[in-house]
Amino acid sequence: MAGLDPSASSRVAHARYHGDQDVMPGMLDFAVNVRRPHPPSWLVQQLNARLPDLARYPSTADVATAQDAVALRHRRARNEVLPLAGAAEGFALLSNLHPRLAAIIAPSFTEPEAVLSAAGIAVHHVVLPPPFTLDAVLGADGVPDEADLVVIGNPTNPTSVLHTREQLLALRRPGRILVVDEAFADSIPGEPHSLAGDALPDVLVLRSLTKTWGLAGLRVGYALAAPALLARLTAQRAHWPVGTLQLTAIAACCTPQAVAEAAADAARSVGLREAMVAGLESVGLEVVDGRAPFVLFRSPDAEAIRNRLRDNAIAVRRCDTFVGLQECYLRAAVRPEWPELVSSIALAGAHGGSRR
């Protein structure tokens, strides 16, 4: 029996590589983009209160409560909301749409490629050149006209670039579904350019709650789309796909109070990000212009920097696993400990590298 093509095997491995693989116990973690070390106490209390209910299957009332909270948050109808076991489940369901050709705007989160390729769906990467904006692909040589599924992040992981509403909507075509990964949209004050509140028949928005609320271990998210599109998406979905605690978290994190708390955190993070960017630039790094709670930066010494940081118990995300990026790029989450990261990078340059 023929073996797996080495290049295909390498792409599968790269597509399944995630930031937590760069982190060892005890390291200062800039590799993972979860913005809280643990969920807030009010959320933990609500989850604890539901533990006695785990002997029962999730109820339709729990599902409706979660849907209603999301619908109110985005001014959508209940039947336009689909609770998910993390946004990653939304990507896993995309094969149910049976696209002939899926176009993925790259560099981007690798999970869509992994699940679509595994389902035997043809995938075409539309690679954006630096500075990774959509300006380069909105002309005649951009997304193939025959692509009936287009996947894009906004803001995009790992580049942190925020595309405009007008650019996103320009990707629509008759017979095409546009999937917008908004996992980090709530990290930007005012959530500009989000399509979450737009009831468009051909647009599917995926949202994650794990990053904002420290829930990566629970897997929590939701999708927003027209009822007919959600019906196609879930045509072969397992029964009871989202558990009681997940539904509770979705409802809790979409209340007006929680949304206001997340918005305040997003506003505070703006200055933190600006200071971190200035610090990285001060030691000669080329930073990509973006808005997300992580920073993509470039250096000819990136591999040496990453190794030196690892030796100093600091983890950053390697980026050569993303289509369209090379090993000269690294990604770091925005954290208040950024001065320690910058100091260690400066030391790495002093010890071994040609700094610019």
mmCIF file of C-alpha atoms in Angstrom:
data_model
loop_
_atom_site.group_PDB
_atom_site.id
_atom_site.type_symbol
_atom_site.label_atom_id
_atom_site.label_comp_id
_atom_site.label_asym_id
_atom_site.label_seq_id
_atom_site.Cartn_x
_atom_site.Cartn_y
_atom_site.Cartn_z
ATOM 1 C CA MET A 1 0.000 0.000 0.000
ATOM 2 C CA ALA A 2 1.383 3.404 -0.917
ATOM 3 C CA GLY A 3 2.511 5.583 1.950
ATOM 4 C CA LEU A 4 1.358 9.111 2.716
ATOM 5 C CA ASP A 5 3.055 11.692 0.534
ATOM 6 C CA PRO A 6 5.798 13.297 2.711
ATOM 7 C CA SER A 7 4.729 16.822 1.790
ATOM 8 C CA ALA A 8 1.109 16.020 2.643
ATOM 9 C CA SER A 9 2.196 14.451 5.916
ATOM 10 C CA SER A 10 4.181 17.571 6.757
ATOM 11 C CA ARG A 11 1.194 19.819 6.023
ATOM 12 C CA VAL A 12 -1.060 17.719 8.258
ATOM 13 C CA ALA A 13 1.481 17.967 11.094
ATOM 14 C CA HIS A 14 1.793 21.723 10.619
ATOM 15 C CA ALA A 15 -1.970 22.214 10.468
ATOM 16 C CA ARG A 16 -2.359 20.408 13.798
ATOM 17 C CA TYR A 17 0.441 22.317 15.528
ATOM 18 C CA HIS A 18 -0.849 24.730 18.168
ATOM 19 C CA GLY A 19 0.706 27.211 20.586
ATOM 20 C CA ASP A 20 0.334 25.019 23.654
ATOM 21 C CA GLN A 21 2.982 22.733 22.151
ATOM 22 C CA ASP A 22 5.517 25.533 22.628
ATOM 23 C CA VAL A 23 4.842 25.700 26.379
ATOM 24 C CA MET A 24 6.412 23.548 29.077
ATOM 25 C CA PRO A 25 5.364 23.648 32.749
ATOM 26 C CA GLY A 26 6.752 26.656 34.559
ATOM 27 C CA MET A 27 7.321 28.743 31.426
ATOM 28 C CA LEU A 28 6.113 32.319 31.025
ATOM 29 C CA ASP A 29 3.533 31.744 28.320
ATOM 30 C CA PHE A 30 3.365 34.149 25.375
ATOM 31 C CA ALA A 31 2.580 31.306 22.957
ATOM 32 C CA VAL A 32 -1.111 30.740 23.804
ATOM 33 C CA ASN A 33 -3.689 33.465 23.220
ATOM 34 C CA VAL A 34 -6.044 32.701 26.128
ATOM 35 C CA ARG A 35 -6.228 36.071 27.850
ATOM 36 C CA ARG A 36 -7.003 35.007 31.430
ATOM 37 C CA PRO A 37 -5.106 32.584 33.685
ATOM 38 C CA HIS A 38 -8.473 31.252 34.916
ATOM 39 C CA PRO A 39 -12.186 32.057 34.551
ATOM 40 C CA PRO A 40 -13.585 34.899 36.687
ATOM 41 C CA SER A 41 -15.046 33.920 40.050
ATOM 42 C CA TRP A 42 -18.630 34.771 39.048
ATOM 43 C CA LEU A 43 -18.383 32.387 36.110
ATOM 44 C CA VAL A 44 -16.844 29.623 38.220
ATOM 45 C CA GLN A 45 -19.714 30.008 40.695
ATOM 46 C CA GLN A 46 -22.321 29.607 37.959
ATOM 47 C CA LEU A 47 -20.561 26.531 36.593
ATOM 48 C CA ASN A 48 -20.259 25.045 40.078
ATOM 49 C CA ALA A 49 -23.984 25.521 40.610
ATOM 50 C CA ARG A 50 -24.690 23.253 37.644
ATOM 51 C CA LEU A 51 -22.469 20.356 38.730
ATOM 52 C CA PRO A 52 -25.346 18.502 40.446
ATOM 53 C CA ASP A 53 -27.194 18.548 37.107
ATOM 54 C CA LEU A 54 -24.559 16.531 35.263
ATOM 55 C CA ALA A 55 -26.401 13.258 35.811
ATOM 56 C CA ARG A 56 -29.015 14.498 33.341
ATOM 57 C CA TYR A 57 -28.651 15.118 29.638
ATOM 58 C CA PRO A 58 -28.552 18.778 28.536
ATOM 59 C CA SER A 59 -32.104 20.061 28.317
ATOM 60 C CA THR A 60 -33.801 21.921 25.517
ATOM 61 C CA ALA A 61 -34.334 24.735 28.021
ATOM 62 C CA ASP A 62 -30.556 25.024 28.535
ATOM 63 C CA VAL A 63 -30.039 25.181 24.777
ATOM 64 C CA ALA A 64 -32.734 27.837 24.390
ATOM 65 C CA THR A 65 -31.293 29.911 27.242
ATOM 66 C CA ALA A 66 -27.854 29.893 25.623
ATOM 67 C CA GLN A 67 -29.325 30.736 22.213
ATOM 68 C CA ASP A 68 -31.389 33.583 23.618
ATOM 69 C CA ALA A 69 -28.396 35.106 25.385
ATOM 70 C CA VAL A 70 -26.338 35.035 22.184
ATOM 71 C CA ALA A 71 -29.269 36.313 20.127
ATOM 72 C CA LEU A 72 -29.735 39.275 22.478
ATOM 73 C CA ARG A 73 -26.005 40.000 22.466
ATOM 74 C CA HIS A 74 -25.858 40.208 18.651
ATOM 75 C CA ARG A 75 -29.456 41.251 17.885
ATOM 76 C CA ARG A 76 -30.171 38.032 16.050
ATOM 77 C CA ALA A 77 -33.060 35.556 16.209
ATOM 78 C CA ARG A 78 -32.842 32.411 18.326
ATOM 79 C CA ASN A 79 -32.872 30.166 15.268
ATOM 80 C CA GLU A 80 -29.826 31.995 13.904
ATOM 81 C CA VAL A 81 -27.685 30.840 16.863
ATOM 82 C CA LEU A 82 -25.872 27.528 17.147
ATOM 83 C CA PRO A 83 -24.059 26.709 20.425
ATOM 84 C CA LEU A 84 -20.729 24.998 19.758
ATOM 85 C CA ALA A 85 -18.194 22.954 21.662
ATOM 86 C CA GLY A 86 -15.627 25.641 20.881
ATOM 87 C CA ALA A 87 -15.270 27.437 17.569
ATOM 88 C CA ALA A 88 -13.174 24.476 16.423
ATOM 89 C CA GLU A 89 -16.355 22.398 16.285
ATOM 90 C CA GLY A 90 -17.726 24.921 13.826
ATOM 91 C CA PHE A 91 -14.768 24.283 11.532
ATOM 92 C CA ALA A 92 -15.251 20.530 11.931
ATOM 93 C CA LEU A 93 -18.841 20.901 10.690
ATOM 94 C CA LEU A 94 -17.894 22.767 7.501
ATOM 95 C CA SER A 95 -17.595 19.559 5.496
ATOM 96 C CA ASN A 96 -21.374 19.143 5.915
ATOM 97 C CA LEU A 97 -21.739 22.063 3.498
ATOM 98 C CA HIS A 98 -20.128 19.875 0.779
ATOM 99 C CA PRO A 99 -18.100 22.582 -0.946
ATOM 100 C CA ARG A 100 -16.363 21.725 -4.199
ATOM 101 C CA LEU A 101 -13.453 24.083 -3.507
ATOM 102 C CA ALA A 102 -12.659 25.789 -0.219
ATOM 103 C CA ALA A 103 -10.494 28.905 -0.358
ATOM 104 C CA ILE A 104 -8.670 29.788 2.855
ATOM 105 C CA ILE A 105 -7.256 33.276 3.218
ATOM 106 C CA ALA A 106 -3.743 32.751 4.589
ATOM 107 C CA PRO A 107 -1.809 33.133 6.808
ATOM 108 C CA SER A 108 -4.580 32.002 9.121
ATOM 109 C CA PHE A 109 -5.674 29.576 11.823
ATOM 110 C CA THR A 110 -4.855 26.105 10.552
ATOM 111 C CA GLU A 111 -7.845 24.104 11.799
ATOM 112 C CA PRO A 112 -10.091 24.770 8.758
ATOM 113 C CA GLU A 113 -7.438 23.349 6.457
ATOM 114 C CA ALA A 114 -6.995 20.289 8.668
ATOM 115 C CA VAL A 115 -10.675 19.340 8.854
ATOM 116 C CA LEU A 116 -11.556 20.164 5.252
ATOM 117 C CA SER A 117 -8.582 18.258 3.876
ATOM 118 C CA ALA A 118 -9.394 15.286 6.113
ATOM 119 C CA ALA A 119 -12.901 15.260 4.604
ATOM 120 C CA GLY A 120 -11.454 15.054 1.092
ATOM 121 C CA ILE A 121 -12.416 18.615 0.161
ATOM 122 C CA ALA A 122 -10.096 20.506 -2.170
ATOM 123 C CA VAL A 123 -8.425 23.417 -0.389
ATOM 124 C CA HIS A 124 -6.850 26.429 -2.071
ATOM 125 C CA HIS A 125 -4.773 28.865 -0.031
ATOM 126 C CA VAL A 126 -5.018 32.508 -1.010
ATOM 127 C CA VAL A 127 -1.760 33.769 0.488
ATOM 128 C CA LEU A 128 -1.642 37.430 1.462
ATOM 129 C CA PRO A 129 1.783 39.087 1.207
ATOM 130 C CA PRO A 130 2.967 41.415 3.990
ATOM 131 C CA PRO A 131 1.334 43.461 5.482
ATOM 132 C CA PHE A 132 -1.317 40.688 5.154
ATOM 133 C CA THR A 133 -4.296 42.854 4.198
ATOM 134 C CA LEU A 134 -7.038 41.922 1.741
ATOM 135 C CA ASP A 135 -6.044 44.680 -0.673
ATOM 136 C CA ALA A 136 -3.873 42.194 -2.559
ATOM 137 C CA VAL A 137 -6.678 39.709 -3.338
ATOM 138 C CA LEU A 138 -9.755 41.807 -4.013
ATOM 139 C CA GLY A 139 -8.780 42.263 -7.646
ATOM 140 C CA ALA A 140 -8.884 39.923 -10.609
ATOM 141 C CA ASP A 141 -6.165 37.579 -9.317
ATOM 142 C CA GLY A 142 -7.606 37.018 -5.860
ATOM 143 C CA VAL A 143 -9.977 34.306 -4.644
ATOM 144 C CA PRO A 144 -10.861 31.813 -7.413
ATOM 145 C CA ASP A 145 -14.364 32.390 -8.734
ATOM 146 C CA GLU A 146 -15.079 28.663 -8.471
ATOM 147 C CA ALA A 147 -14.462 28.654 -4.694
ATOM 148 C CA ASP A 148 -17.876 28.031 -3.133
ATOM 149 C CA LEU A 149 -16.552 28.286 0.446
ATOM 150 C CA VAL A 150 -14.212 31.036 1.658
ATOM 151 C CA VAL A 151 -12.753 31.038 5.174
ATOM 152 C CA ILE A 152 -11.143 34.108 6.726
ATOM 153 C CA GLY A 153 -10.247 35.266 10.226
ATOM 154 C CA ASN A 154 -11.109 38.740 11.471
ATOM 155 C CA PRO A 155 -8.956 39.761 13.208
ATOM 156 C CA THR A 156 -6.754 37.103 11.709
ATOM 157 C CA ASN A 157 -4.694 34.674 13.726
ATOM 158 C CA PRO A 158 -1.660 34.830 13.593
ATOM 159 C CA THR A 159 -1.172 38.132 11.743
ATOM 160 C CA SER A 160 -3.496 40.187 14.031
ATOM 161 C CA VAL A 161 -4.739 42.117 10.976
ATOM 162 C CA LEU A 162 -8.301 43.454 11.151
ATOM 163 C CA HIS A 163 -10.070 43.518 7.779
ATOM 164 C CA THR A 164 -12.855 45.996 7.071
ATOM 165 C CA ARG A 165 -16.529 45.076 6.664
ATOM 166 C CA GLU A 166 -16.391 46.308 3.090
ATOM 167 C CA GLN A 167 -13.459 44.015 2.278
ATOM 168 C CA LEU A 168 -15.162 41.010 3.828
ATOM 169 C CA LEU A 169 -18.424 41.608 2.023
ATOM 170 C CA ALA A 170 -16.529 41.993 -1.258
ATOM 171 C CA LEU A 171 -15.617 38.293 -0.973
ATOM 172 C CA ARG A 172 -19.265 37.236 -1.398
ATOM 173 C CA ARG A 173 -20.421 35.658 -4.654
ATOM 174 C CA PRO A 174 -23.628 33.905 -5.753
ATOM 175 C CA GLY A 175 -23.411 30.274 -4.695
ATOM 176 C CA ARG A 176 -20.584 30.929 -2.235
ATOM 177 C CA ILE A 177 -20.585 30.738 1.565
ATOM 178 C CA LEU A 178 -18.331 33.115 3.457
ATOM 179 C CA VAL A 179 -17.079 31.840 6.835
ATOM 180 C CA VAL A 180 -15.649 34.495 9.155
ATOM 181 C CA ASP A 181 -13.667 33.331 12.167
ATOM 182 C CA GLU A 182 -14.275 36.016 14.811
ATOM 183 C CA ALA A 183 -12.603 34.202 17.713
ATOM 184 C CA PHE A 184 -10.814 37.407 18.737
ATOM 185 C CA ALA A 185 -13.375 40.003 17.649
ATOM 186 C CA ASP A 186 -14.434 40.804 21.223
ATOM 187 C CA SER A 187 -10.848 41.733 22.109
ATOM 188 C CA ILE A 188 -11.126 44.917 20.041
ATOM 189 C CA PRO A 189 -13.049 47.860 21.564
ATOM 190 C CA GLY A 190 -16.392 48.300 19.847
ATOM 191 C CA GLU A 191 -15.897 45.142 17.762
ATOM 192 C CA PRO A 192 -15.519 47.164 14.556
ATOM 193 C CA HIS A 193 -16.022 45.347 11.263
ATOM 194 C CA SER A 194 -17.716 42.354 12.883
ATOM 195 C CA LEU A 195 -20.381 40.631 10.804
ATOM 196 C CA ALA A 196 -21.915 38.890 13.818
ATOM 197 C CA GLY A 197 -24.962 41.143 13.796
ATOM 198 C CA ASP A 198 -25.629 40.869 10.058
ATOM 199 C CA ALA A 199 -28.362 38.423 9.039
ATOM 200 C CA LEU A 200 -26.963 37.485 5.633
ATOM 201 C CA PRO A 201 -28.011 34.203 3.990
ATOM 202 C CA ASP A 202 -24.516 33.326 2.792
ATOM 203 C CA VAL A 203 -22.370 34.369 5.780
ATOM 204 C CA LEU A 204 -21.436 32.123 8.692
ATOM 205 C CA VAL A 205 -19.730 33.735 11.704
ATOM 206 C CA LEU A 206 -17.877 31.616 14.248
ATOM 207 C CA ARG A 207 -17.229 32.963 17.740
ATOM 208 C CA SER A 208 -15.107 31.617 20.590
ATOM 209 C CA LEU A 209 -15.569 32.362 24.291
ATOM 210 C CA THR A 210 -12.548 30.389 25.442
ATOM 211 C CA LYS A 211 -9.988 33.115 24.774
ATOM 212 C CA THR A 212 -11.735 35.950 26.592
ATOM 213 C CA TRP A 213 -12.976 34.010 29.605
ATOM 214 C CA GLY A 214 -10.192 31.485 30.273
ATOM 215 C CA LEU A 215 -12.282 28.488 29.183
ATOM 216 C CA ALA A 216 -9.960 26.650 26.811
ATOM 217 C CA GLY A 217 -10.424 23.435 28.788
ATOM 218 C CA LEU A 218 -14.224 23.612 28.496
ATOM 219 C CA ARG A 219 -14.466 24.336 24.737
ATOM 220 C CA VAL A 220 -17.130 27.016 24.346
ATOM 221 C CA GLY A 221 -18.321 28.953 21.318
ATOM 222 C CA TYR A 222 -21.184 29.544 18.924
ATOM 223 C CA ALA A 223 -22.080 30.112 15.288
ATOM 224 C CA LEU A 224 -24.315 32.764 13.775
ATOM 225 C CA ALA A 225 -26.005 32.235 10.419
ATOM 226 C CA ALA A 226 -29.318 31.990 8.627
ATOM 227 C CA PRO A 227 -31.457 29.042 9.818
ATOM 228 C CA ALA A 228 -31.177 27.277 6.457
ATOM 229 C CA LEU A 229 -27.390 27.509 6.539
ATOM 230 C CA LEU A 230 -27.240 26.230 10.125
ATOM 231 C CA ALA A 231 -29.465 23.310 9.136
ATOM 232 C CA ARG A 232 -26.990 22.330 6.422
ATOM 233 C CA LEU A 233 -24.065 22.788 8.801
ATOM 234 C CA THR A 234 -25.544 20.426 11.392
ATOM 235 C CA ALA A 235 -26.959 17.815 9.018
ATOM 236 C CA GLN A 236 -24.635 15.093 10.356
ATOM 237 C CA ARG A 237 -23.935 16.439 13.829
ATOM 238 C CA ALA A 238 -23.919 14.141 16.841
ATOM 239 C CA HIS A 239 -26.775 14.383 19.320
ATOM 240 C CA TRP A 240 -26.118 16.378 22.541
ATOM 241 C CA PRO A 241 -22.946 17.900 21.084
ATOM 242 C CA VAL A 242 -22.747 20.672 23.699
ATOM 243 C CA GLY A 243 -22.837 19.808 27.399
ATOM 244 C CA THR A 244 -24.656 21.464 30.279
ATOM 245 C CA LEU A 245 -21.603 23.342 31.548
ATOM 246 C CA GLN A 246 -20.818 24.623 28.069
ATOM 247 C CA LEU A 247 -24.375 25.878 27.580
ATOM 248 C CA THR A 248 -24.246 27.517 31.004
ATOM 249 C CA ALA A 249 -20.996 29.269 30.099
ATOM 250 C CA ILE A 250 -22.378 30.508 26.781
ATOM 251 C CA ALA A 251 -25.421 32.009 28.473
ATOM 252 C CA ALA A 252 -23.341 33.545 31.281
ATOM 253 C CA CYS A 253 -20.703 35.082 29.016
ATOM 254 C CA CYS A 254 -23.270 36.709 26.732
ATOM 255 C CA THR A 255 -25.211 38.622 29.385
ATOM 256 C CA PRO A 256 -25.034 42.427 29.134
ATOM 257 C CA GLN A 257 -22.907 42.503 32.293
ATOM 258 C CA ALA A 258 -20.386 40.014 30.933
ATOM 259 C CA VAL A 259 -20.243 41.751 27.560
ATOM 260 C CA ALA A 260 -19.570 45.052 29.331
ATOM 261 C CA GLU A 261 -16.790 43.438 31.372
ATOM 262 C CA ALA A 262 -15.165 42.023 28.232
ATOM 263 C CA ALA A 263 -15.440 45.416 26.535
ATOM 264 C CA ALA A 264 -13.702 47.104 29.481
ATOM 265 C CA ASP A 265 -10.913 44.516 29.347
ATOM 266 C CA ALA A 266 -10.543 45.129 25.611
ATOM 267 C CA ALA A 267 -10.247 48.870 26.161
ATOM 268 C CA ARG A 268 -7.565 48.383 28.807
ATOM 269 C CA SER A 269 -5.590 46.062 26.563
ATOM 270 C CA VAL A 270 -5.138 48.697 23.855
ATOM 271 C CA GLY A 271 -2.506 50.612 25.805
ATOM 272 C CA LEU A 272 -0.846 47.386 26.885
ATOM 273 C CA ARG A 273 -0.539 46.254 23.287
ATOM 274 C CA GLU A 274 0.839 49.608 22.161
ATOM 275 C CA ALA A 275 3.500 49.507 24.870
ATOM 276 C CA MET A 276 4.442 45.937 23.966
ATOM 277 C CA VAL A 277 4.732 46.798 20.274
ATOM 278 C CA ALA A 278 6.947 49.780 21.089
ATOM 279 C CA GLY A 279 9.111 47.551 23.254
ATOM 280 C CA LEU A 280 9.539 44.944 20.527
ATOM 281 C CA GLU A 281 10.368 47.594 17.964
ATOM 282 C CA SER A 282 12.918 49.120 20.331
ATOM 283 C CA VAL A 283 15.033 45.965 20.091
ATOM 284 C CA GLY A 284 14.980 45.938 16.298
ATOM 285 C CA LEU A 285 11.999 43.718 15.545
ATOM 286 C CA GLU A 286 9.635 44.329 12.628
ATOM 287 C CA VAL A 287 6.074 44.241 13.989
ATOM 288 C CA VAL A 288 3.048 43.608 11.770
ATOM 289 C CA ASP A 289 0.398 46.302 12.114
ATOM 290 C CA GLY A 290 -2.615 44.737 13.820
ATOM 291 C CA ARG A 291 -5.300 45.000 16.485
ATOM 292 C CA ALA A 292 -5.625 41.558 18.085
ATOM 293 C CA PRO A 293 -4.412 40.576 21.598
ATOM 294 C CA PHE A 294 -1.260 39.063 20.106
ATOM 295 C CA VAL A 295 1.619 40.439 18.081
ATOM 296 C CA LEU A 296 3.266 38.987 14.989
ATOM 297 C CA PHE A 297 6.845 40.096 14.542
ATOM 298 C CA ARG A 298 9.724 39.335 12.220
ATOM 299 C CA SER A 299 13.461 38.934 12.653
ATOM 300 C CA PRO A 300 16.163 37.166 10.627
ATOM 301 C CA ASP A 301 17.237 35.696 13.980
ATOM 302 C CA ALA A 302 13.772 34.437 14.947
ATOM 303 C CA GLU A 303 14.777 30.819 15.454
ATOM 304 C CA ALA A 304 17.728 31.776 17.643
ATOM 305 C CA ILE A 305 15.501 34.157 19.602
ATOM 306 C CA ARG A 306 12.894 31.468 20.201
ATOM 307 C CA ASN A 307 15.530 29.006 21.364
ATOM 308 C CA ARG A 308 17.103 31.565 23.696
ATOM 309 C CA LEU A 309 13.692 32.470 25.125
ATOM 310 C CA ARG A 310 12.933 28.798 25.672
ATOM 311 C CA ASP A 311 16.208 28.448 27.567
ATOM 312 C CA ASN A 312 15.037 31.373 29.716
ATOM 313 C CA ALA A 313 11.660 29.656 30.355
ATOM 314 C CA ILE A 314 9.707 31.982 28.041
ATOM 315 C CA ALA A 315 7.469 30.533 25.334
ATOM 316 C CA VAL A 316 6.504 32.262 22.084
ATOM 317 C CA ARG A 317 4.681 30.776 19.108
ATOM 318 C CA ARG A 318 6.694 29.577 16.130
ATOM 319 C CA CYS A 319 4.983 30.602 12.888
ATOM 320 C CA ASP A 320 6.555 28.511 10.160
ATOM 321 C CA THR A 321 3.618 26.104 10.616
ATOM 322 C CA PHE A 322 1.277 28.691 9.064
ATOM 323 C CA VAL A 323 0.889 28.766 5.293
ATOM 324 C CA GLY A 324 2.424 32.005 4.044
ATOM 325 C CA LEU A 325 4.854 32.522 6.934
ATOM 326 C CA GLN A 326 8.442 31.435 7.333
ATOM 327 C CA GLU A 327 10.607 30.728 10.364
ATOM 328 C CA CYS A 328 11.591 34.407 10.514
ATOM 329 C CA TYR A 329 8.176 35.155 12.113
ATOM 330 C CA LEU A 330 7.147 34.695 15.755
ATOM 331 C CA ARG A 331 3.894 35.436 17.570
ATOM 332 C CA ALA A 332 3.530 36.604 21.154
ATOM 333 C CA ALA A 333 0.362 37.105 23.191
ATOM 334 C CA VAL A 334 -0.161 40.537 24.732
ATOM 335 C CA ARG A 335 0.643 40.159 28.411
ATOM 336 C CA PRO A 336 1.588 42.627 31.174
ATOM 337 C CA GLU A 337 4.897 40.766 31.552
ATOM 338 C CA TRP A 338 5.978 41.949 28.093
ATOM 339 C CA PRO A 339 9.031 43.865 29.468
ATOM 340 C CA GLU A 340 10.509 40.507 30.501
ATOM 341 C CA LEU A 341 9.968 39.203 26.975
ATOM 342 C CA VAL A 342 11.602 42.264 25.406
ATOM 343 C CA SER A 343 14.566 42.144 27.796
ATOM 344 C CA SER A 344 15.156 38.491 27.017
ATOM 345 C CA ILE A 345 14.977 39.162 23.272
ATOM 346 C CA ALA A 346 17.492 41.964 23.634
ATOM 347 C CA LEU A 347 19.783 39.623 25.556
ATOM 348 C CA ALA A 348 19.370 36.948 22.879
ATOM 349 C CA GLY A 349 20.476 39.456 20.248
ATOM 350 C CA ALA A 350 23.470 40.502 22.299
ATOM 351 C CA HIS A 351 24.574 36.876 22.636
ATOM 352 C CA GLY A 352 24.166 35.465 19.227
ATOM 353 C CA GLY A 353 22.650 37.253 16.474
ATOM 354 C CA SER A 354 22.876 39.979 13.990
ATOM 355 C CA ARG A 355 20.322 42.495 15.123
ATOM 356 C CA ARG A 356 19.019 45.107 12.778
#
